[in-house]
GROMACS .gro file of C-alpha atoms in nm:
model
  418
    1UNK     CA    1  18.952  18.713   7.621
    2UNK     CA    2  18.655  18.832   7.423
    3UNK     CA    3  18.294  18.713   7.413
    4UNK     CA    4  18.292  18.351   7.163
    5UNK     CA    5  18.045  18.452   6.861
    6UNK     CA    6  17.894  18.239   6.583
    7UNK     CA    7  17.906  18.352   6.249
    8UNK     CA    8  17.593  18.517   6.052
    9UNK     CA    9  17.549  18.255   5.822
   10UNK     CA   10  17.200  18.466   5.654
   11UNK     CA   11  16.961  18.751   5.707
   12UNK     CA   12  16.666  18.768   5.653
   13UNK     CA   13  16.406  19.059   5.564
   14UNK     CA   14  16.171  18.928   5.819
   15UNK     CA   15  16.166  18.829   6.174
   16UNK     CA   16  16.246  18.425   6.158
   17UNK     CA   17  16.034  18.189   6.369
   18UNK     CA   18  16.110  17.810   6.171
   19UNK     CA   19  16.445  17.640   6.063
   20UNK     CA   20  16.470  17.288   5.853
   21UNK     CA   21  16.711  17.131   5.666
   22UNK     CA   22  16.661  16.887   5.390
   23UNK     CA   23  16.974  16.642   5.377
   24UNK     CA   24  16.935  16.522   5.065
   25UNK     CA   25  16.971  16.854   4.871
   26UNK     CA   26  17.148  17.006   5.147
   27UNK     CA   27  16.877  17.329   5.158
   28UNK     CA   28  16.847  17.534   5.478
   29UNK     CA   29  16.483  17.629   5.491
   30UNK     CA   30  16.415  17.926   5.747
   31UNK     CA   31  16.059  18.130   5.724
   32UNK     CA   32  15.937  18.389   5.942
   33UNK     CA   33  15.762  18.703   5.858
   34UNK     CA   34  15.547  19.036   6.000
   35UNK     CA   35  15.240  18.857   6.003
   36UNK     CA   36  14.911  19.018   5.909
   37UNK     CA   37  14.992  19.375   6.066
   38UNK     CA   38  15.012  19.635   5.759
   39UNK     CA   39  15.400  19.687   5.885
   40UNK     CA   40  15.564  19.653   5.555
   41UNK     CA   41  15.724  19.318   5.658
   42UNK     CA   42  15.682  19.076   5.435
   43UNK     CA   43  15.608  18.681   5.526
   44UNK     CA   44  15.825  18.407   5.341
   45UNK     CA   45  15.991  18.072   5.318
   46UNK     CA   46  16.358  18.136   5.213
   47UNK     CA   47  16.551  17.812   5.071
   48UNK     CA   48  16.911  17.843   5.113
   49UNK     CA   49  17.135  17.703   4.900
   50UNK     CA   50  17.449  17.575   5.188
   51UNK     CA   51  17.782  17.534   5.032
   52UNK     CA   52  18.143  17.476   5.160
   53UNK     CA   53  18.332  17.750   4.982
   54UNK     CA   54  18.726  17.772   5.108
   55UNK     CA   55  18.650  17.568   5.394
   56UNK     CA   56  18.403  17.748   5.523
   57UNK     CA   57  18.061  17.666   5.540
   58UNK     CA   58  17.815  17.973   5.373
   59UNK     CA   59  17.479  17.988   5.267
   60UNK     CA   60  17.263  18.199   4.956
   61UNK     CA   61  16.890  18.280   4.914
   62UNK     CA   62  16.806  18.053   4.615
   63UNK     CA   63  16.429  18.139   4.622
   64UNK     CA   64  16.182  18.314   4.811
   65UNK     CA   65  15.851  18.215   4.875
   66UNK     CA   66  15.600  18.450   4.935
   67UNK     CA   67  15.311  18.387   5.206
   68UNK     CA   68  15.122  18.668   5.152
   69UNK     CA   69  14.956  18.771   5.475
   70UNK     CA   70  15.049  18.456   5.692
   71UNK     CA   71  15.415  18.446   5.909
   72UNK     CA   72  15.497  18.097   5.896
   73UNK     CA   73  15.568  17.994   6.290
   74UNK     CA   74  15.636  17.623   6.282
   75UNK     CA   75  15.775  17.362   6.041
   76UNK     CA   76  15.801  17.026   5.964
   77UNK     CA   77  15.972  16.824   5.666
   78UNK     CA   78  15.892  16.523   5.539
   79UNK     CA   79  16.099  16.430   5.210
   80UNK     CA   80  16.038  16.752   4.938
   81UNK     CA   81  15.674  16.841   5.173
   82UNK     CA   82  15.703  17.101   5.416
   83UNK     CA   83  15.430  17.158   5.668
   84UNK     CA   84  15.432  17.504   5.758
   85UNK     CA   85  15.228  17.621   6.066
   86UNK     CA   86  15.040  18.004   5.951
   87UNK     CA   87  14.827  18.163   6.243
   88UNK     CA   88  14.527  17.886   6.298
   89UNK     CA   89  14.618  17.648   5.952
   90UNK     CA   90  14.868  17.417   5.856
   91UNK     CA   91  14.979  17.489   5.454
   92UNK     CA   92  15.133  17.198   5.251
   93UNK     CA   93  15.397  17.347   5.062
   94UNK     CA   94  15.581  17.103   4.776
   95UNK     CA   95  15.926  17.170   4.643
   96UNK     CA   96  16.156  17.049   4.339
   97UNK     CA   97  16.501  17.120   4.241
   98UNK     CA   98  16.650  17.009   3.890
   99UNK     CA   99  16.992  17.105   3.693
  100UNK     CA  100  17.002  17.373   3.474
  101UNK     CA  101  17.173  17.368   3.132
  102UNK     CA  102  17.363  17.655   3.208
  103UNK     CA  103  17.342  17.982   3.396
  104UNK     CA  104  17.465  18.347   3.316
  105UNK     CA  105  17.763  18.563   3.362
  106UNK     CA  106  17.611  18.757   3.670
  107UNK     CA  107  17.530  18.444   3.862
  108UNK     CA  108  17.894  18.252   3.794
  109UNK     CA  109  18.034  18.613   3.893
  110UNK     CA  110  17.806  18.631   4.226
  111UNK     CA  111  17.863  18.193   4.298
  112UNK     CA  112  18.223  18.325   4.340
  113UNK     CA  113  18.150  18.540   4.653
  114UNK     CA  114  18.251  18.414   4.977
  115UNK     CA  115  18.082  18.374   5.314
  116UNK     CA  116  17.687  18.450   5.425
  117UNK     CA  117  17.533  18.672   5.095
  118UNK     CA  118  17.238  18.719   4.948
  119UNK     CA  119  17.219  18.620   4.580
  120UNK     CA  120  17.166  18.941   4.256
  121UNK     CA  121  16.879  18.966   4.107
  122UNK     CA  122  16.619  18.741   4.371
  123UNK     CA  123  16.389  18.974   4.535
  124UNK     CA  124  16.166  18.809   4.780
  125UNK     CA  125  15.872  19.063   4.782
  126UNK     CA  126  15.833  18.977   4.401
  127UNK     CA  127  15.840  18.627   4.435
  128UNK     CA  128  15.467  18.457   4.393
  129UNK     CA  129  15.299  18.135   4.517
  130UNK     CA  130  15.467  17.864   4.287
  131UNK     CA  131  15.737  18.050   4.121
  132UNK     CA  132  16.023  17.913   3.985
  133UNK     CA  133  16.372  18.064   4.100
  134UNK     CA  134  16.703  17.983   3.869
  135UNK     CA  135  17.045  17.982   4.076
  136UNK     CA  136  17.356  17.843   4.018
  137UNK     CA  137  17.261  17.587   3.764
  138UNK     CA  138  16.969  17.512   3.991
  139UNK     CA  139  16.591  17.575   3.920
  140UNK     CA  140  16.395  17.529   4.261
  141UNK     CA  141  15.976  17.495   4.224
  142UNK     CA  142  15.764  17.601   4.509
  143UNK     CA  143  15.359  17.528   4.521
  144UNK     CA  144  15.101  17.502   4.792
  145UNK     CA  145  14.923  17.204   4.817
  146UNK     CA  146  14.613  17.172   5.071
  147UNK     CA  147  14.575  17.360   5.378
  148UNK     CA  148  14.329  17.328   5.679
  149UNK     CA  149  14.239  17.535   5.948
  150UNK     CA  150  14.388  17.351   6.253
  151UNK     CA  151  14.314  17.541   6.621
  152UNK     CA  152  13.957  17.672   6.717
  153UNK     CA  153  14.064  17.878   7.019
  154UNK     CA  154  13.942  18.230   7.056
  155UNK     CA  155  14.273  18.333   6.966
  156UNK     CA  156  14.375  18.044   6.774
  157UNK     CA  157  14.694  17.943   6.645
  158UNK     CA  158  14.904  17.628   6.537
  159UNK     CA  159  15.181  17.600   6.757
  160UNK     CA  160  15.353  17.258   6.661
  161UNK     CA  161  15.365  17.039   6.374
  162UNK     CA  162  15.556  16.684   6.354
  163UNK     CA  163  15.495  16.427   6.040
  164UNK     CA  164  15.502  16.019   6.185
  165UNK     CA  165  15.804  15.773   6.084
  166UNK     CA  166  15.690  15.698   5.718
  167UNK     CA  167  15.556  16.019   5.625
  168UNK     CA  168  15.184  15.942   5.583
  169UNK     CA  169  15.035  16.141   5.888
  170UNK     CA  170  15.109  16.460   6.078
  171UNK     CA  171  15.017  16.558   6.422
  172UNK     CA  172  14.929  16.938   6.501
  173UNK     CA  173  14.827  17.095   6.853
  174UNK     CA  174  14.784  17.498   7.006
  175UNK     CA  175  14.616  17.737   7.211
  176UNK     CA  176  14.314  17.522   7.211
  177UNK     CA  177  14.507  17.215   7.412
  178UNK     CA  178  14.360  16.954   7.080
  179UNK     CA  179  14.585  16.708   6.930
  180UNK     CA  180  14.459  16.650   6.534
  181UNK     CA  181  14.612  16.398   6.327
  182UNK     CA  182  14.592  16.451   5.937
  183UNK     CA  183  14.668  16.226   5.627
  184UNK     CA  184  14.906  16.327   5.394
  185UNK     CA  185  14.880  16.493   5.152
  186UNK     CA  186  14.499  16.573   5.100
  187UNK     CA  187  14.481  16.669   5.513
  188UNK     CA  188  14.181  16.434   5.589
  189UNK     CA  189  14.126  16.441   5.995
  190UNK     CA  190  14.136  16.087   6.128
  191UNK     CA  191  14.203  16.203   6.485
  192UNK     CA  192  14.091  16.473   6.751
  193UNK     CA  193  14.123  16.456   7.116
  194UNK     CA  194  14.179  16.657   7.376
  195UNK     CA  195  14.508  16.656   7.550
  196UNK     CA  196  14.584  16.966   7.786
  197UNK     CA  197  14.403  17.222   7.937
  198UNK     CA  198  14.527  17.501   7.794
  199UNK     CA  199  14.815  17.579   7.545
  200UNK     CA  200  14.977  17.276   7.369
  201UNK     CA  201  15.320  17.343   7.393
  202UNK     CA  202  15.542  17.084   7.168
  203UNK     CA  203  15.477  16.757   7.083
  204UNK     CA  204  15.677  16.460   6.917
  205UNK     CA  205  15.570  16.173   6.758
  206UNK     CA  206  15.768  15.808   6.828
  207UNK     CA  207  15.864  15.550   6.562
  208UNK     CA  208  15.575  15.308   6.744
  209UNK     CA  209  15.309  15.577   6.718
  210UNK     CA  210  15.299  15.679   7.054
  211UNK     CA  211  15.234  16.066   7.031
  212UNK     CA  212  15.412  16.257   7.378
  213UNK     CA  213  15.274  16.603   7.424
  214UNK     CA  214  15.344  16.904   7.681
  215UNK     CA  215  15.129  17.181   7.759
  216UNK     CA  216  15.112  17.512   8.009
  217UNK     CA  217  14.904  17.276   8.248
  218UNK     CA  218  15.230  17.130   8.349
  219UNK     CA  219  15.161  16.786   8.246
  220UNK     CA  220  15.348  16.601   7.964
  221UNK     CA  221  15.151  16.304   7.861
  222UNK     CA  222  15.221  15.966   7.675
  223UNK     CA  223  14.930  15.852   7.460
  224UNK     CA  224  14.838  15.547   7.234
  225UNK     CA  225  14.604  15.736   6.928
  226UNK     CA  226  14.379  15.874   7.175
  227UNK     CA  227  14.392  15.687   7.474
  228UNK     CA  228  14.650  15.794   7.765
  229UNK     CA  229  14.958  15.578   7.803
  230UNK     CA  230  15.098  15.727   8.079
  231UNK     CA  231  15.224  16.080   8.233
  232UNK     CA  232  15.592  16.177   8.273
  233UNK     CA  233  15.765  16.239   8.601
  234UNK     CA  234  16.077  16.383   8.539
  235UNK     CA  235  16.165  16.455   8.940
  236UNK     CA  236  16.112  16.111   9.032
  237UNK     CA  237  16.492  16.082   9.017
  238UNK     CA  238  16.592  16.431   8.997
  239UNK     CA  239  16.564  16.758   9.219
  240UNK     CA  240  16.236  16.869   9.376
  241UNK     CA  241  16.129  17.192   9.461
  242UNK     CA  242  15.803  17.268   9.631
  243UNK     CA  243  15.793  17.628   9.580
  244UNK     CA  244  15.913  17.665   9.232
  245UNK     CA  245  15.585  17.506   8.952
  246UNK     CA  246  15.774  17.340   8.671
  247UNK     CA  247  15.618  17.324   8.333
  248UNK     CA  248  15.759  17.118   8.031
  249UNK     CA  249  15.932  17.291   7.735
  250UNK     CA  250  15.983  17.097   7.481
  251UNK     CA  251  15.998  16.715   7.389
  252UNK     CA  252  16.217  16.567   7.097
  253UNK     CA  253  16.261  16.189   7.041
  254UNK     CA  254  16.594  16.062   6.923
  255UNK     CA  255  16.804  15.708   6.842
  256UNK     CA  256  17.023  15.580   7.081
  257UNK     CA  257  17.385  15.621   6.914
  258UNK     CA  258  17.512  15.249   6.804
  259UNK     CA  259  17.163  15.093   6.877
  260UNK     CA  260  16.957  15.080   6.606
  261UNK     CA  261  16.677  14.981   6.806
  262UNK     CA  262  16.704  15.189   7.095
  263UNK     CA  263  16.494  15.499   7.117
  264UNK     CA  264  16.526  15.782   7.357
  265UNK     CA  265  16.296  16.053   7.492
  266UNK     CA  266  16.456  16.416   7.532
  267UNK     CA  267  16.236  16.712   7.753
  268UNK     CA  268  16.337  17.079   7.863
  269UNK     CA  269  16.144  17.182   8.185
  270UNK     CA  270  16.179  17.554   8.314
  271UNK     CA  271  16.011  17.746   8.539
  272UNK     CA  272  15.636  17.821   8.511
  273UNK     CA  273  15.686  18.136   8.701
  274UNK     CA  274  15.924  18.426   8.599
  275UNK     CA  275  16.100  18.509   8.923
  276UNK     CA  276  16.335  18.789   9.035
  277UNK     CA  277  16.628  18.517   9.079
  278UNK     CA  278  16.545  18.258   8.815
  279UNK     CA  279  16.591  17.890   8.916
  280UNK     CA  280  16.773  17.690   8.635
  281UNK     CA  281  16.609  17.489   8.419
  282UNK     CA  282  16.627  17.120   8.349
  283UNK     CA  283  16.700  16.869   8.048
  284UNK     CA  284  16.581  16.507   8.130
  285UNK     CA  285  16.644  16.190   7.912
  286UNK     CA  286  16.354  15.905   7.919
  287UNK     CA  287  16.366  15.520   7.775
  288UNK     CA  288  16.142  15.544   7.486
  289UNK     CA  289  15.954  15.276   7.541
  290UNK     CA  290  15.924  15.257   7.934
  291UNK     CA  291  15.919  15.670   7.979
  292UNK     CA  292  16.119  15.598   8.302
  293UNK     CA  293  16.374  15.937   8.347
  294UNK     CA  294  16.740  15.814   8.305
  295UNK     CA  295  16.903  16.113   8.408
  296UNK     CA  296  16.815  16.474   8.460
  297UNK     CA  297  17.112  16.777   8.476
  298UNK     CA  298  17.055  17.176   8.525
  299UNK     CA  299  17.144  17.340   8.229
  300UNK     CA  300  17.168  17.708   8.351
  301UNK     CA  301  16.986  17.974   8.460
  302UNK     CA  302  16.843  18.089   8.095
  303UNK     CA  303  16.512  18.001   8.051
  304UNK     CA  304  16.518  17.694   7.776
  305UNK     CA  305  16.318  17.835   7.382
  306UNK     CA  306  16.384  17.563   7.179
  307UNK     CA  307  16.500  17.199   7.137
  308UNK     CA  308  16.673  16.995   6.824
  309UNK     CA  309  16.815  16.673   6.828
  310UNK     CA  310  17.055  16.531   6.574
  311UNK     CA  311  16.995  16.294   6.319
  312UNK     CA  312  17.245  16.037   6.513
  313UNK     CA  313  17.072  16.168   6.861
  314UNK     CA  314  17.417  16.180   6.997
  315UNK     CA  315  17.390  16.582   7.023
  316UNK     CA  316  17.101  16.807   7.204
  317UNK     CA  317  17.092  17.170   7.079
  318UNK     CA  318  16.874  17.407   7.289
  319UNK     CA  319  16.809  17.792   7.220
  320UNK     CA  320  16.712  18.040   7.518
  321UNK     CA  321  16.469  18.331   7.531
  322UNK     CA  322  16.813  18.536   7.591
  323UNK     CA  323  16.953  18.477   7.255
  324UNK     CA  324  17.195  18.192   7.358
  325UNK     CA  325  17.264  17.869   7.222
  326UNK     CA  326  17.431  17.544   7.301
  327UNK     CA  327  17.514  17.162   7.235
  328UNK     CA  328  17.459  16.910   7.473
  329UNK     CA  329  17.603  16.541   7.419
  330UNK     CA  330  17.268  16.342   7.446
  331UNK     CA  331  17.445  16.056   7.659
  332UNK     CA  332  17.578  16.275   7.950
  333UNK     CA  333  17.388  16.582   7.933
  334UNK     CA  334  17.707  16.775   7.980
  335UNK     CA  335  17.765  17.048   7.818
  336UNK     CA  336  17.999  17.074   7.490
  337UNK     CA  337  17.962  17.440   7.342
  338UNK     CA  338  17.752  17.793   7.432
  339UNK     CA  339  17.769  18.076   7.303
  340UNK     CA  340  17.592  18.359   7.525
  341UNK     CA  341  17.317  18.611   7.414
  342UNK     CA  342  17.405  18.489   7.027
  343UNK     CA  343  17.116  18.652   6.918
  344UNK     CA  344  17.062  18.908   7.188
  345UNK     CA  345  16.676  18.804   7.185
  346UNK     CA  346  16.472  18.524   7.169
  347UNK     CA  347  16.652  18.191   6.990
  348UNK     CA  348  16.309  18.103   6.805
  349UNK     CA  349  16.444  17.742   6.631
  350UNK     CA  350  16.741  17.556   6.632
  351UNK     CA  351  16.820  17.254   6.373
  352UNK     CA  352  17.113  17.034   6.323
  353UNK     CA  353  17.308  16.984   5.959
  354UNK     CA  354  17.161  16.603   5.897
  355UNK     CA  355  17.402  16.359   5.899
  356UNK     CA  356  17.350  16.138   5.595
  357UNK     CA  357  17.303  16.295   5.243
  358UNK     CA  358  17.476  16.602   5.204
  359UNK     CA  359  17.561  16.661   5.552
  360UNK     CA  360  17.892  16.458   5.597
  361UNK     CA  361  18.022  16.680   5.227
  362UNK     CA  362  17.901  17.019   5.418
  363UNK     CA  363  18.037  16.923   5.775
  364UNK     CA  364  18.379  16.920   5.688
  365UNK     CA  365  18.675  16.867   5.938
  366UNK     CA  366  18.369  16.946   6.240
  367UNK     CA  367  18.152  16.715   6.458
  368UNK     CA  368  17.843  16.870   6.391
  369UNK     CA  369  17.683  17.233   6.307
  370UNK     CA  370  17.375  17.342   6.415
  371UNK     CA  371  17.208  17.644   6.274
  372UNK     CA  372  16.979  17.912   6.522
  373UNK     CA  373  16.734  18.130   6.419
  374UNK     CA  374  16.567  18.442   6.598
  375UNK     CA  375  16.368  18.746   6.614
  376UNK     CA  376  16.611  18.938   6.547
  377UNK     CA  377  16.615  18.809   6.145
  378UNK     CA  378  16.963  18.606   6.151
  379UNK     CA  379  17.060  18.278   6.100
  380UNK     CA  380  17.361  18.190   6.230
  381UNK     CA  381  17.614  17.896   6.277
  382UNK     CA  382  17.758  17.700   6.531
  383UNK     CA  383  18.049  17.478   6.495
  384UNK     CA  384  18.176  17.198   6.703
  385UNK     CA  385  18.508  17.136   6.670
  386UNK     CA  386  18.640  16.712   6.653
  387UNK     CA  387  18.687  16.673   6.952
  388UNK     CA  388  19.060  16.464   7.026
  389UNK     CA  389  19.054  16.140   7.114
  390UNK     CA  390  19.372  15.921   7.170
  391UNK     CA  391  19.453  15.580   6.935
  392UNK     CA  392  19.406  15.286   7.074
  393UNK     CA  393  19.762  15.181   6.984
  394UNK     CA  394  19.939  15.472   7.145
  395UNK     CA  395  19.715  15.392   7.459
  396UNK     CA  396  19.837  15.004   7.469
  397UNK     CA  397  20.203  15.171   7.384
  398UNK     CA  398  20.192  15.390   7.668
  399UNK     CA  399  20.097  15.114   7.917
  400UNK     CA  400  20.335  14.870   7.800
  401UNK     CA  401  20.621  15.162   7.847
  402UNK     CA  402  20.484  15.262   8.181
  403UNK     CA  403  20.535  14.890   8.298
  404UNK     CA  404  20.884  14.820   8.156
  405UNK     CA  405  20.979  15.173   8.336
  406UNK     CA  406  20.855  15.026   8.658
  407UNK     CA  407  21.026  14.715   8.661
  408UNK     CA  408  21.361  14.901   8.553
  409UNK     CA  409  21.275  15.114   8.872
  410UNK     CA  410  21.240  14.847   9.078
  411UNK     CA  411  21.555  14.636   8.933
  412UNK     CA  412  21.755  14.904   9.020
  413UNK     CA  413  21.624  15.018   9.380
  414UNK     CA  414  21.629  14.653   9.466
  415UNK     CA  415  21.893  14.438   9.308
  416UNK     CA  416  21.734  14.147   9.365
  417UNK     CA  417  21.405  14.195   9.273
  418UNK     CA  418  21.405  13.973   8.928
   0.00000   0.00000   0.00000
């Protein structure tokens, strides 16, 4: 039996770093990019138009942004405002899609193609800051709004990015180990402090404002604005290992399926240390409001790249620096679907089809779909299939037959049994 693969839903001209997906429009957002080297690769935001087309689900560039000199590393969406994490700064980006009138013969020839494509006639390098793109009966509108520098390292650069519950603030860290806060949209600082020594890793922000971050000084910390909640131990109840340093990964919050109220903390811890025979690495859910660990499972030997939960948080997606990806159910932590060395190199971002607005029309006959992005310029998709699950009915049918077979059993080995 050969190697499981996941289709190539996109390429794209530039090495991709940053994956969204906006569920009301049902765009796939992905930008990446050379960076300031004089390479000849180009830096962009590509929107992709996602579509189910014969049952399958594909995906077309409908409009390139260019970002001149800047890759774009990290991303955050918030409504039609992306947030969009270039070297040290943080750029505001604003888009807008509207119905055409009508559209030409070329494009209703090209909307006929099947599977991943790029659309005639868009070519990214020509695109400029705030051009409009016409596709399919759809025009799409793309301008920057403010930007700020947001790292002061040496060597800085913005490594994170997360907008709050309503939209109004956004929280950046990097290299330089400071948490900022910002106002949206004009980017006004109303917080600075300093939470790791060292690189900031990831960092998520909670429905109640509490802001959890994770750095290369092994700590993960809980904090209140600028005042520290609390630190996470996730071996309190799990393994321990006193030769092997453990740093956190990644940290995600998500909803506890069927309670509204109920919030959930998610964290990938690997190895600090690159050794000969790698130790596995380790996914750990918290209580969201406590920040006790609920349960912590292995999940392999590939060192962990990149979290996503879903919009539901009953599903965990994780990328690896070997190109593999996976899905996790969030209430187990076991294991529902990998795909090894997908990519073949680093798995840079992972995101999960949303599962209100569009998402439900795109999904199809699946459970969910996440999409991975790499290094290696791809996006691809990964499926997972409904899984079976038995009626209710045929269960109750099944034990009333069972016990009626018994008793006939019974009647006949002994006569006088009834």
């Amino acid at each position: 039996m050969g190697r499981r693969r996941a289709p190539e839903l996109y390429r794209a001209p530039f090495p991709l770093y940053a994956l969204q997906v906006d569920p009301s429009t049902g765009l796939l957002i992905a930008a990446g990019g050379g960076g300031a080297a004089k390479t000849g690769i180009k830096n962009g935001v590509h929107f992709l138009q996602l579509e189910q087309i014969n049952g399958r689900l594909s995906a077309s560039l409908l409009h390139s942004h260019d970002t001149e000199t800047r890759a774009t590393m990290n991303l955050a969406l918030a409504g039609n405002i992306l947030a969009a994490g270039q070297d040290a700064h943080c750029q505001l980006l604003r888009f807008q899609t509207q119905q055409q009138k009508g559209k030409n013969k070329a494009e209703k020839a090209d909307s006929k193609e099947q599977g991943p494509r790029q659309r005639k006639g868009v070519a990214p390098a020509e695109k400029k800051s705030g051009a409009e793109t016409h596709q399919d009966g759809v025009e799409l509108k793309v301008e920057n709004l403010q930007a700020v520098q947001t790292d002061f390292s040496p060597d800085p650069l913005q490594k994170v990015v997360c907008f709050n519950h309503d939209n109004t603030l956004l929280a950046t860290g990097g290299t330089d180990g400071y948490v900022r806060v910002w106002k949206v949209p004009n980017l006004v600082k109303v917080l600075e402090f300093k939470a790791h020594e060292g690189e900031i890793e990831d960092l998520a922000l909670g429905p109640d404002g509490k802001l959890v971050t994770v750095g290369w000084d092994l700590k993960a910390s809980v904090w209140q604005k600028d005042q520290l909640v609390t630190q996470l131990h996730w071996q309190e109840n799990g393994p321990t290992f006193s030769n092997t340093p453990y740093r956190y990964q990644a940290c995600r919050f998500g909803q506890v399926p069927d309670q509204p109220a109920g919030l959930r903390l998610f964290t990938v811890q690997i190895p600090h240390k690159r050794l000969r025979q790698p130790p596995p690495c380790y996914l750990t859910a918290w209580d969201g409001s406590t920040f006790l660990p609920l349960r912590t499972k292995p999940c392999g030997h590939e060192v962990i790249s990149c979290l996503s939960v879903s919009e539901s948080g009953t599903f965990l997606g994780l990328g690896t620096v070997t190109g593999s990806v996976a899905i996790y159910i969030a209430f187990s932590l076991q294991r529902l679907y990998y795909v090894r060395e997908a990519h073949g190199i680093v798995v840079t971002d992972v995101a999960f089809l949303p599962e209100k607005g569009r998402g439900p029309e795109l999904l199809g006959s699946h459970e969910t779909a996440l999409f991975s992005v790499a290094v290696d310029s791809r996006c691809q998709l990964h499926l997972l299939p409904s899984r079976r699950s038995v009626p209710v009915w045929l269960l109750l049918l099944l034990c009333v037959g069972l016990i009626v077979m018994t008793i006939l059993l019974l009647q006949s080995a002994f006569p006088d049994f009834l």
